[in-house]
Amino acid sequence: MTTNILTAVEHSSPLIMGILNVTPDSFSDGGKYASYNSALYQAEKMIEDGVDIIDIGGESTRPGAIAVSEKDEVERVIPLLAAIKENFEVKVSIDTSKAEVMRQAVKHGADMINDVRALQNDGCLAVLAECNLPICLMHMQGLPKTMQDNPMYEDIISDIKRFFIKRINACEQKGINRSRLILDPGFGFGKTLAQNYQLLAQLEQFNDFGLPLLSGTSRKSMIGDLLSRNVEQRLAGSIATAIIAAQQKANIIRVHDVKETFDALKILKMTATYQSS
């Protein structure tokens, strides 16, 4: 994929974003790709399987996760980013909430910034105002360490929309053009089981903003808790939620299982060609 991510979003079916966590405490893979060589191998495999964007994360955001220093996160993600950009033709996103990590990511050729804190941390808005990269703003109620402690909303869709309005305004006030933004409602980030499925069922409501939508449900507890499946047994649930998100007009689907998601979305796309308009 040689085009800009936002251009690709406009002219294709949902893009597949492959998750590459280089953390020792990732909820989904238990640090399987924490070493440089294993992470690079996994990146190559995802490319072979049809990934559009690789999302590198250097800090776990699972419930109860412990914060990582800026220095440690830079050391985890930047060498891998540089190696992937040097060796492969693929778009790379950096999943971070830290200004210095963002700055280094921009410097070393990142194609996108994916922030679970929606640029609320010190310095993030200023750093990204100086570049033209696409930015994903995610909604999270609370912080990873406490976000699942009794999350409450007056109306979850309306509350998240108000959050996005505030963050979009904050970006524009710092000189970040609205056209660079992607929205993620934050499945599993300060939401109950029922709230997660309401979000999934009504995801299309966020199209009111006229901005691309990113959906990330892969292997999450909303699947495990509903189906009574551990992380290794959530593939079917992950595929099902990916298809529903695509039907709800999500533009980017963030997943662990690239090959299986690629196949499922290909079938959905083929079927759509024969549906009456």
PDB file of C-alpha atoms in Angstrom:
ATOM      1  CA  MET A   1       0.000   0.000   0.000  1.00  0.00           C
ATOM      2  CA  THR A   2       1.802   3.092  -1.245  1.00  0.00           C
ATOM      3  CA  THR A   3      -0.943   5.649  -0.667  1.00  0.00           C
ATOM      4  CA  ASN A   4      -1.536   7.732   2.418  1.00  0.00           C
ATOM      5  CA  ILE A   5      -3.609   5.900   5.041  1.00  0.00           C
ATOM      6  CA  LEU A   6      -6.448   8.421   4.861  1.00  0.00           C
ATOM      7  CA  THR A   7      -6.511   8.221   1.070  1.00  0.00           C
ATOM      8  CA  ALA A   8      -6.629   4.428   1.275  1.00  0.00           C
ATOM      9  CA  VAL A   9      -9.519   4.627   3.740  1.00  0.00           C
ATOM     10  CA  GLU A  10     -11.534   6.658   1.230  1.00  0.00           C
ATOM     11  CA  HIS A  11     -11.009   4.260  -1.659  1.00  0.00           C
ATOM     12  CA  SER A  12     -11.168   0.761  -0.208  1.00  0.00           C
ATOM     13  CA  SER A  13     -13.073  -1.628   2.008  1.00  0.00           C
ATOM     14  CA  PRO A  14     -11.986  -1.657   5.675  1.00  0.00           C
ATOM     15  CA  LEU A  15      -8.242  -1.602   6.164  1.00  0.00           C
ATOM     16  CA  ILE A  16      -6.746  -4.267   8.401  1.00  0.00           C
ATOM     17  CA  MET A  17      -4.517  -2.961  11.178  1.00  0.00           C
ATOM     18  CA  GLY A  18      -2.351  -5.702  12.645  1.00  0.00           C
ATOM     19  CA  ILE A  19      -1.444  -5.484  16.331  1.00  0.00           C
ATOM     20  CA  LEU A  20       2.244  -5.849  17.170  1.00  0.00           C
ATOM     21  CA  ASN A  21       2.763  -5.509  20.911  1.00  0.00           C
ATOM     22  CA  VAL A  22       6.407  -5.367  21.964  1.00  0.00           C
ATOM     23  CA  THR A  23       5.570  -5.499  25.651  1.00  0.00           C
ATOM     24  CA  PRO A  24       6.315  -8.244  28.183  1.00  0.00           C
ATOM     25  CA  ASP A  25       2.822  -7.968  29.726  1.00  0.00           C
ATOM     26  CA  SER A  26       0.516  -7.839  26.710  1.00  0.00           C
ATOM     27  CA  PHE A  27      -2.874  -9.361  27.542  1.00  0.00           C
ATOM     28  CA  SER A  28      -3.193 -11.183  24.220  1.00  0.00           C
ATOM     29  CA  ASP A  29       0.209 -12.737  23.572  1.00  0.00           C
ATOM     30  CA  GLY A  30       2.043 -12.649  26.901  1.00  0.00           C
ATOM     31  CA  GLY A  31       5.089 -10.874  25.554  1.00  0.00           C
ATOM     32  CA  LYS A  32       5.510 -13.272  22.617  1.00  0.00           C
ATOM     33  CA  TYR A  33       6.880 -10.482  20.409  1.00  0.00           C
ATOM     34  CA  ALA A  34       8.821  -8.556  23.032  1.00  0.00           C
ATOM     35  CA  SER A  35      12.143  -9.457  21.407  1.00  0.00           C
ATOM     36  CA  TYR A  36      13.298  -7.540  18.341  1.00  0.00           C
ATOM     37  CA  ASN A  37      13.739 -10.601  16.094  1.00  0.00           C
ATOM     38  CA  SER A  38      10.407 -12.196  16.931  1.00  0.00           C
ATOM     39  CA  ALA A  39       8.626  -8.874  16.396  1.00  0.00           C
ATOM     40  CA  LEU A  40      10.264  -8.375  12.993  1.00  0.00           C
ATOM     41  CA  TYR A  41       9.318 -11.917  11.996  1.00  0.00           C
ATOM     42  CA  GLN A  42       5.719 -11.302  13.061  1.00  0.00           C
ATOM     43  CA  ALA A  43       5.636  -8.081  11.031  1.00  0.00           C
ATOM     44  CA  GLU A  44       6.732  -9.978   7.928  1.00  0.00           C
ATOM     45  CA  LYS A  45       4.104 -12.661   8.541  1.00  0.00           C
ATOM     46  CA  MET A  46       1.342 -10.062   8.896  1.00  0.00           C
ATOM     47  CA  ILE A  47       2.394  -8.478   5.609  1.00  0.00           C
ATOM     48  CA  GLU A  48       2.201 -11.869   3.895  1.00  0.00           C
ATOM     49  CA  ASP A  49      -1.263 -12.353   5.406  1.00  0.00           C
ATOM     50  CA  GLY A  50      -2.619  -9.136   3.906  1.00  0.00           C
ATOM     51  CA  VAL A  51      -2.193  -6.465   6.581  1.00  0.00           C
ATOM     52  CA  ASP A  52      -2.575  -2.809   5.559  1.00  0.00           C
ATOM     53  CA  ILE A  53      -1.178  -1.133   8.690  1.00  0.00           C
ATOM     54  CA  ILE A  54       1.022  -2.515  11.465  1.00  0.00           C
ATOM     55  CA  ASP A  55       0.313  -0.938  14.858  1.00  0.00           C
ATOM     56  CA  ILE A  56       3.342  -1.125  17.164  1.00  0.00           C
ATOM     57  CA  GLY A  57       2.709  -0.755  20.885  1.00  0.00           C
ATOM     58  CA  GLY A  58       5.347  -0.493  23.585  1.00  0.00           C
ATOM     59  CA  GLU A  59       3.125  -0.146  26.648  1.00  0.00           C
ATOM     60  CA  SER A  60       0.307  -2.459  27.672  1.00  0.00           C
ATOM     61  CA  THR A  61      -3.079  -0.785  28.091  1.00  0.00           C
ATOM     62  CA  ARG A  62      -4.876  -3.830  29.500  1.00  0.00           C
ATOM     63  CA  PRO A  63      -6.949  -3.290  32.669  1.00  0.00           C
ATOM     64  CA  GLY A  64      -4.579  -2.936  35.623  1.00  0.00           C
ATOM     65  CA  ALA A  65      -1.540  -2.298  33.431  1.00  0.00           C
ATOM     66  CA  ILE A  66       1.469  -0.568  34.977  1.00  0.00           C
ATOM     67  CA  ALA A  67       2.839   2.539  33.289  1.00  0.00           C
ATOM     68  CA  VAL A  68       6.075   2.387  31.264  1.00  0.00           C
ATOM     69  CA  SER A  69       8.657   5.167  31.231  1.00  0.00           C
ATOM     70  CA  GLU A  70       9.050   7.320  28.139  1.00  0.00           C
ATOM     71  CA  LYS A  71      12.642   6.161  27.723  1.00  0.00           C
ATOM     72  CA  ASP A  72      11.735   2.463  27.894  1.00  0.00           C
ATOM     73  CA  GLU A  73       8.893   2.878  25.430  1.00  0.00           C
ATOM     74  CA  VAL A  74      11.130   4.667  22.921  1.00  0.00           C
ATOM     75  CA  GLU A  75      13.698   1.883  23.209  1.00  0.00           C
ATOM     76  CA  ARG A  76      11.026  -0.745  22.589  1.00  0.00           C
ATOM     77  CA  VAL A  77       9.265   0.699  19.569  1.00  0.00           C
ATOM     78  CA  ILE A  78      11.562   3.013  17.603  1.00  0.00           C
ATOM     79  CA  PRO A  79      14.223   0.468  16.497  1.00  0.00           C
ATOM     80  CA  LEU A  80      11.448  -1.849  15.347  1.00  0.00           C
ATOM     81  CA  LEU A  81       9.683   0.964  13.495  1.00  0.00           C
ATOM     82  CA  ALA A  82      12.913   1.878  11.717  1.00  0.00           C
ATOM     83  CA  ALA A  83      13.616  -1.747  10.779  1.00  0.00           C
ATOM     84  CA  ILE A  84      10.128  -2.354   9.390  1.00  0.00           C
ATOM     85  CA  LYS A  85      10.231   0.836   7.317  1.00  0.00           C
ATOM     86  CA  GLU A  86      13.673  -0.082   6.020  1.00  0.00           C
ATOM     87  CA  ASN A  87      12.819  -3.659   5.057  1.00  0.00           C
ATOM     88  CA  PHE A  88       9.153  -3.654   4.045  1.00  0.00           C
ATOM     89  CA  GLU A  89       6.594  -1.676   2.053  1.00  0.00           C
ATOM     90  CA  VAL A  90       3.889  -1.295   4.696  1.00  0.00           C
ATOM     91  CA  LYS A  91       2.259   1.483   6.673  1.00  0.00           C
ATOM     92  CA  VAL A  92       3.216   1.613  10.352  1.00  0.00           C
ATOM     93  CA  SER A  93       1.246   3.143  13.196  1.00  0.00           C
ATOM     94  CA  ILE A  94       2.684   3.808  16.637  1.00  0.00           C
ATOM     95  CA  ASP A  95       0.350   3.143  19.559  1.00  0.00           C
ATOM     96  CA  THR A  96       1.455   5.623  22.222  1.00  0.00           C
ATOM     97  CA  SER A  97       0.280   8.385  24.550  1.00  0.00           C
ATOM     98  CA  LYS A  98       3.695   9.961  25.138  1.00  0.00           C
ATOM     99  CA  ALA A  99       4.929  13.093  23.397  1.00  0.00           C
ATOM    100  CA  GLU A 100       8.564  12.005  23.067  1.00  0.00           C
ATOM    101  CA  VAL A 101       7.585   8.630  21.627  1.00  0.00           C
ATOM    102  CA  MET A 102       5.404  10.470  19.109  1.00  0.00           C
ATOM    103  CA  ARG A 103       8.256  12.834  18.251  1.00  0.00           C
ATOM    104  CA  GLN A 104      10.662   9.950  17.644  1.00  0.00           C
ATOM    105  CA  ALA A 105       8.028   8.042  15.694  1.00  0.00           C
ATOM    106  CA  VAL A 106       7.506  10.978  13.332  1.00  0.00           C
ATOM    107  CA  LYS A 107      11.276  11.326  12.930  1.00  0.00           C
ATOM    108  CA  HIS A 108      11.722   7.649  12.047  1.00  0.00           C
ATOM    109  CA  GLY A 109       9.012   7.385   9.425  1.00  0.00           C
ATOM    110  CA  ALA A 110       5.774   6.433  11.186  1.00  0.00           C
ATOM    111  CA  ASP A 111       2.672   6.756   9.033  1.00  0.00           C
ATOM    112  CA  MET A 112       0.140   7.235  11.831  1.00  0.00           C
ATOM    113  CA  ILE A 113      -0.181   7.864  15.574  1.00  0.00           C
ATOM    114  CA  ASN A 114      -2.754   5.858  17.538  1.00  0.00           C
ATOM    115  CA  ASP A 115      -3.383   7.328  21.002  1.00  0.00           C
ATOM    116  CA  VAL A 116      -5.665   5.723  23.597  1.00  0.00           C
ATOM    117  CA  ARG A 117      -5.534   9.016  25.526  1.00  0.00           C
ATOM    118  CA  ALA A 118      -6.638  11.103  22.528  1.00  0.00           C
ATOM    119  CA  LEU A 119      -3.664  13.515  22.835  1.00  0.00           C
ATOM    120  CA  GLN A 120      -4.569  14.561  26.377  1.00  0.00           C
ATOM    121  CA  ASN A 121      -1.081  14.027  27.811  1.00  0.00           C
ATOM    122  CA  ASP A 122       1.408  16.889  28.073  1.00  0.00           C
ATOM    123  CA  GLY A 123       3.052  17.922  24.824  1.00  0.00           C
ATOM    124  CA  CYS A 124       1.223  15.532  22.501  1.00  0.00           C
ATOM    125  CA  LEU A 125      -0.876  18.122  20.709  1.00  0.00           C
ATOM    126  CA  ALA A 126       2.147  20.351  20.145  1.00  0.00           C
ATOM    127  CA  VAL A 127       4.278  17.525  18.735  1.00  0.00           C
ATOM    128  CA  LEU A 128       1.638  16.376  16.261  1.00  0.00           C
ATOM    129  CA  ALA A 129       0.766  19.914  15.207  1.00  0.00           C
ATOM    130  CA  GLU A 130       4.234  20.007  13.630  1.00  0.00           C
ATOM    131  CA  CYS A 131       3.610  17.099  11.247  1.00  0.00           C
ATOM    132  CA  ASN A 132       0.893  15.882   8.885  1.00  0.00           C
ATOM    133  CA  LEU A 133       0.363  12.312  10.053  1.00  0.00           C
ATOM    134  CA  PRO A 134      -3.094  10.799  10.545  1.00  0.00           C
ATOM    135  CA  ILE A 135      -4.034  10.563  14.222  1.00  0.00           C
ATOM    136  CA  CYS A 136      -6.466   8.177  15.885  1.00  0.00           C
ATOM    137  CA  LEU A 137      -8.257   9.611  18.915  1.00  0.00           C
ATOM    138  CA  MET A 138      -9.619   6.921  21.214  1.00  0.00           C
ATOM    139  CA  HIS A 139     -12.165   7.260  23.999  1.00  0.00           C
ATOM    140  CA  MET A 140     -11.253   5.848  27.389  1.00  0.00           C
ATOM    141  CA  GLN A 141     -13.075   6.438  30.653  1.00  0.00           C
ATOM    142  CA  GLY A 142     -10.430   6.675  33.374  1.00  0.00           C
ATOM    143  CA  LEU A 143      -6.951   5.137  33.055  1.00  0.00           C
ATOM    144  CA  PRO A 144      -5.895   1.531  32.275  1.00  0.00           C
ATOM    145  CA  LYS A 145      -5.187   0.788  35.926  1.00  0.00           C
ATOM    146  CA  THR A 146      -8.738   1.685  37.043  1.00  0.00           C
ATOM    147  CA  MET A 147     -10.874   1.965  33.899  1.00  0.00           C
ATOM    148  CA  GLN A 148     -12.897  -1.181  34.571  1.00  0.00           C
ATOM    149  CA  ASP A 149     -13.824  -0.158  38.123  1.00  0.00           C
ATOM    150  CA  ASN A 150     -17.580   0.362  37.641  1.00  0.00           C
ATOM    151  CA  PRO A 151     -17.660   2.472  34.431  1.00  0.00           C
ATOM    152  CA  MET A 152     -20.819   4.582  34.221  1.00  0.00           C
ATOM    153  CA  TYR A 153     -22.450   6.749  31.534  1.00  0.00           C
ATOM    154  CA  GLU A 154     -25.632   8.789  31.213  1.00  0.00           C
ATOM    155  CA  ASP A 155     -25.892   7.680  27.572  1.00  0.00           C
ATOM    156  CA  ILE A 156     -22.794   5.950  26.229  1.00  0.00           C
ATOM    157  CA  ILE A 157     -23.142   7.045  22.601  1.00  0.00           C
ATOM    158  CA  SER A 158     -23.911  10.663  23.462  1.00  0.00           C
ATOM    159  CA  ASP A 159     -21.200  10.790  26.144  1.00  0.00           C
ATOM    160  CA  ILE A 160     -18.523   9.502  23.766  1.00  0.00           C
ATOM    161  CA  LYS A 161     -19.687  11.910  21.054  1.00  0.00           C
ATOM    162  CA  ARG A 162     -19.266  14.814  23.489  1.00  0.00           C
ATOM    163  CA  PHE A 163     -15.766  13.581  24.299  1.00  0.00           C
ATOM    164  CA  PHE A 164     -14.873  13.467  20.605  1.00  0.00           C
ATOM    165  CA  ILE A 165     -16.216  16.982  20.059  1.00  0.00           C
ATOM    166  CA  LYS A 166     -13.925  18.272  22.835  1.00  0.00           C
ATOM    167  CA  ARG A 167     -10.873  16.452  21.529  1.00  0.00           C
ATOM    168  CA  ILE A 168     -11.481  17.485  17.922  1.00  0.00           C
ATOM    169  CA  ASN A 169     -11.791  21.103  19.068  1.00  0.00           C
ATOM    170  CA  ALA A 170      -8.581  20.785  21.102  1.00  0.00           C
ATOM    171  CA  CYS A 171      -6.776  19.482  18.025  1.00  0.00           C
ATOM    172  CA  GLU A 172      -8.057  22.267  15.791  1.00  0.00           C
ATOM    173  CA  GLN A 173      -7.106  24.925  18.325  1.00  0.00           C
ATOM    174  CA  LYS A 174      -3.507  23.635  18.185  1.00  0.00           C
ATOM    175  CA  GLY A 175      -3.468  23.695  14.386  1.00  0.00           C
ATOM    176  CA  ILE A 176      -4.179  20.008  13.753  1.00  0.00           C
ATOM    177  CA  ASN A 177      -6.565  19.866  10.799  1.00  0.00           C
ATOM    178  CA  ARG A 178      -9.741  17.907  11.386  1.00  0.00           C
ATOM    179  CA  SER A 179      -9.126  16.000   8.151  1.00  0.00           C
ATOM    180  CA  ARG A 180      -6.195  14.204   9.807  1.00  0.00           C
ATOM    181  CA  LEU A 181      -8.334  12.604  12.512  1.00  0.00           C
ATOM    182  CA  ILE A 182      -9.662   9.066  12.967  1.00  0.00           C
ATOM    183  CA  LEU A 183     -12.053   8.134  15.792  1.00  0.00           C
ATOM    184  CA  ASP A 184     -12.068   5.009  17.964  1.00  0.00           C
ATOM    185  CA  PRO A 185     -14.844   4.559  20.588  1.00  0.00           C
ATOM    186  CA  GLY A 186     -12.502   2.435  22.705  1.00  0.00           C
ATOM    187  CA  PHE A 187     -14.017  -1.004  23.113  1.00  0.00           C
ATOM    188  CA  GLY A 188     -13.035  -2.387  26.513  1.00  0.00           C
ATOM    189  CA  PHE A 189     -11.623   0.886  27.783  1.00  0.00           C
ATOM    190  CA  GLY A 190     -13.910   1.813  30.655  1.00  0.00           C
ATOM    191  CA  LYS A 191     -16.983  -0.055  29.399  1.00  0.00           C
ATOM    192  CA  THR A 192     -19.099  -2.871  30.767  1.00  0.00           C
ATOM    193  CA  LEU A 193     -19.951  -5.952  28.714  1.00  0.00           C
ATOM    194  CA  ALA A 194     -23.368  -4.543  27.779  1.00  0.00           C
ATOM    195  CA  GLN A 195     -21.899  -1.122  26.942  1.00  0.00           C
ATOM    196  CA  ASN A 196     -19.353  -2.698  24.596  1.00  0.00           C
ATOM    197  CA  TYR A 197     -22.041  -4.505  22.638  1.00  0.00           C
ATOM    198  CA  GLN A 198     -24.228  -1.416  22.498  1.00  0.00           C
ATOM    199  CA  LEU A 199     -21.250   0.426  21.004  1.00  0.00           C
ATOM    200  CA  LEU A 200     -20.708  -2.315  18.449  1.00  0.00           C
ATOM    201  CA  ALA A 201     -24.384  -2.418  17.476  1.00  0.00           C
ATOM    202  CA  GLN A 202     -24.553   1.369  17.122  1.00  0.00           C
ATOM    203  CA  LEU A 203     -21.042   2.063  15.836  1.00  0.00           C
ATOM    204  CA  GLU A 204     -22.389   3.658  12.666  1.00  0.00           C
ATOM    205  CA  GLN A 205     -23.755   6.553  14.737  1.00  0.00           C
ATOM    206  CA  PHE A 206     -20.209   7.918  14.986  1.00  0.00           C
ATOM    207  CA  ASN A 207     -20.235   8.485  11.239  1.00  0.00           C
ATOM    208  CA  ASP A 208     -22.025  11.732  12.115  1.00  0.00           C
ATOM    209  CA  PHE A 209     -18.551  13.268  12.481  1.00  0.00           C
ATOM    210  CA  GLY A 210     -17.670  12.548   8.865  1.00  0.00           C
ATOM    211  CA  LEU A 211     -14.351  11.048   9.981  1.00  0.00           C
ATOM    212  CA  PRO A 212     -12.922   7.532   9.554  1.00  0.00           C
ATOM    213  CA  LEU A 213     -13.751   5.042  12.312  1.00  0.00           C
ATOM    214  CA  LEU A 214     -11.389   2.509  13.836  1.00  0.00           C
ATOM    215  CA  SER A 215     -12.764  -0.557  15.610  1.00  0.00           C
ATOM    216  CA  GLY A 216     -10.660  -2.700  17.937  1.00  0.00           C
ATOM    217  CA  THR A 217     -12.424  -5.657  19.565  1.00  0.00           C
ATOM    218  CA  SER A 218      -9.914  -8.407  18.808  1.00  0.00           C
ATOM    219  CA  ARG A 219      -9.521 -11.001  21.598  1.00  0.00           C
ATOM    220  CA  LYS A 220     -10.902  -8.585  24.199  1.00  0.00           C
ATOM    221  CA  SER A 221     -12.764  -9.510  27.373  1.00  0.00           C
ATOM    222  CA  MET A 222     -16.065  -8.461  25.771  1.00  0.00           C
ATOM    223  CA  ILE A 223     -15.652 -11.635  23.722  1.00  0.00           C
ATOM    224  CA  GLY A 224     -14.174 -13.823  26.431  1.00  0.00           C
ATOM    225  CA  ASP A 225     -16.711 -12.861  29.083  1.00  0.00           C
ATOM    226  CA  LEU A 226     -19.702 -13.398  26.809  1.00  0.00           C
ATOM    227  CA  LEU A 227     -18.515 -16.731  25.421  1.00  0.00           C
ATOM    228  CA  SER A 228     -16.562 -17.982  28.463  1.00  0.00           C
ATOM    229  CA  ARG A 229     -13.409 -18.316  26.356  1.00  0.00           C
ATOM    230  CA  ASN A 230      -9.818 -17.578  27.308  1.00  0.00           C
ATOM    231  CA  VAL A 231      -7.630 -15.391  25.098  1.00  0.00           C
ATOM    232  CA  GLU A 232      -6.457 -18.290  22.917  1.00  0.00           C
ATOM    233  CA  GLN A 233     -10.055 -19.305  22.175  1.00  0.00           C
ATOM    234  CA  ARG A 234     -11.469 -15.976  20.973  1.00  0.00           C
ATOM    235  CA  LEU A 235     -10.815 -16.161  17.234  1.00  0.00           C
ATOM    236  CA  ALA A 236     -14.423 -16.850  16.233  1.00  0.00           C
ATOM    237  CA  GLY A 237     -15.669 -14.011  18.422  1.00  0.00           C
ATOM    238  CA  SER A 238     -13.011 -11.669  17.083  1.00  0.00           C
ATOM    239  CA  ILE A 239     -13.978 -12.438  13.477  1.00  0.00           C
ATOM    240  CA  ALA A 240     -17.677 -11.982  14.255  1.00  0.00           C
ATOM    241  CA  THR A 241     -17.128  -8.569  15.843  1.00  0.00           C
ATOM    242  CA  ALA A 242     -14.847  -7.520  12.965  1.00  0.00           C
ATOM    243  CA  ILE A 243     -17.566  -8.339  10.434  1.00  0.00           C
ATOM    244  CA  ILE A 244     -20.204  -6.477  12.453  1.00  0.00           C
ATOM    245  CA  ALA A 245     -17.898  -3.453  12.708  1.00  0.00           C
ATOM    246  CA  ALA A 246     -17.351  -3.507   8.950  1.00  0.00           C
ATOM    247  CA  GLN A 247     -21.103  -3.666   8.388  1.00  0.00           C
ATOM    248  CA  GLN A 248     -21.409  -0.669  10.713  1.00  0.00           C
ATOM    249  CA  LYS A 249     -19.070   1.240   8.357  1.00  0.00           C
ATOM    250  CA  ALA A 250     -15.832   0.981  10.340  1.00  0.00           C
ATOM    251  CA  ASN A 251     -12.929   2.013   8.101  1.00  0.00           C
ATOM    252  CA  ILE A 252     -10.078   0.352   9.981  1.00  0.00           C
ATOM    253  CA  ILE A 253     -10.328  -2.982  11.824  1.00  0.00           C
ATOM    254  CA  ARG A 254      -7.578  -3.500  14.415  1.00  0.00           C
ATOM    255  CA  VAL A 255      -6.828  -7.208  14.917  1.00  0.00           C
ATOM    256  CA  HIS A 256      -4.370  -9.816  16.127  1.00  0.00           C
ATOM    257  CA  ASP A 257      -5.382 -12.460  13.558  1.00  0.00           C
ATOM    258  CA  VAL A 258      -4.661 -10.824  10.207  1.00  0.00           C
ATOM    259  CA  LYS A 259      -5.032 -13.776   7.844  1.00  0.00           C
ATOM    260  CA  GLU A 260      -8.378 -14.897   9.236  1.00  0.00           C
ATOM    261  CA  THR A 261      -9.746 -11.347   9.272  1.00  0.00           C
ATOM    262  CA  PHE A 262      -8.532 -10.779   5.709  1.00  0.00           C
ATOM    263  CA  ASP A 263     -10.442 -13.868   4.544  1.00  0.00           C
ATOM    264  CA  ALA A 264     -13.621 -12.902   6.401  1.00  0.00           C
ATOM    265  CA  LEU A 265     -13.613  -9.345   5.040  1.00  0.00           C
ATOM    266  CA  LYS A 266     -12.955 -10.628   1.513  1.00  0.00           C
ATOM    267  CA  ILE A 267     -16.086 -12.769   1.734  1.00  0.00           C
ATOM    268  CA  LEU A 268     -18.072  -9.832   3.098  1.00  0.00           C
ATOM    269  CA  LYS A 269     -16.872  -7.625   0.245  1.00  0.00           C
ATOM    270  CA  MET A 270     -17.718 -10.246  -2.378  1.00  0.00           C
ATOM    271  CA  THR A 271     -21.192 -10.706  -0.948  1.00  0.00           C
ATOM    272  CA  ALA A 272     -21.773  -6.954  -0.876  1.00  0.00           C
ATOM    273  CA  THR A 273     -21.244  -6.750  -4.644  1.00  0.00           C
ATOM    274  CA  TYR A 274     -24.410  -8.819  -5.155  1.00  0.00           C
ATOM    275  CA  GLN A 275     -26.629  -6.994  -2.679  1.00  0.00           C
ATOM    276  CA  SER A 276     -29.236  -4.657  -4.072  1.00  0.00           C
ATOM    277  CA  SER A 277     -28.557  -0.965  -3.522  1.00  0.00           C
TER     278      SER A 277
END
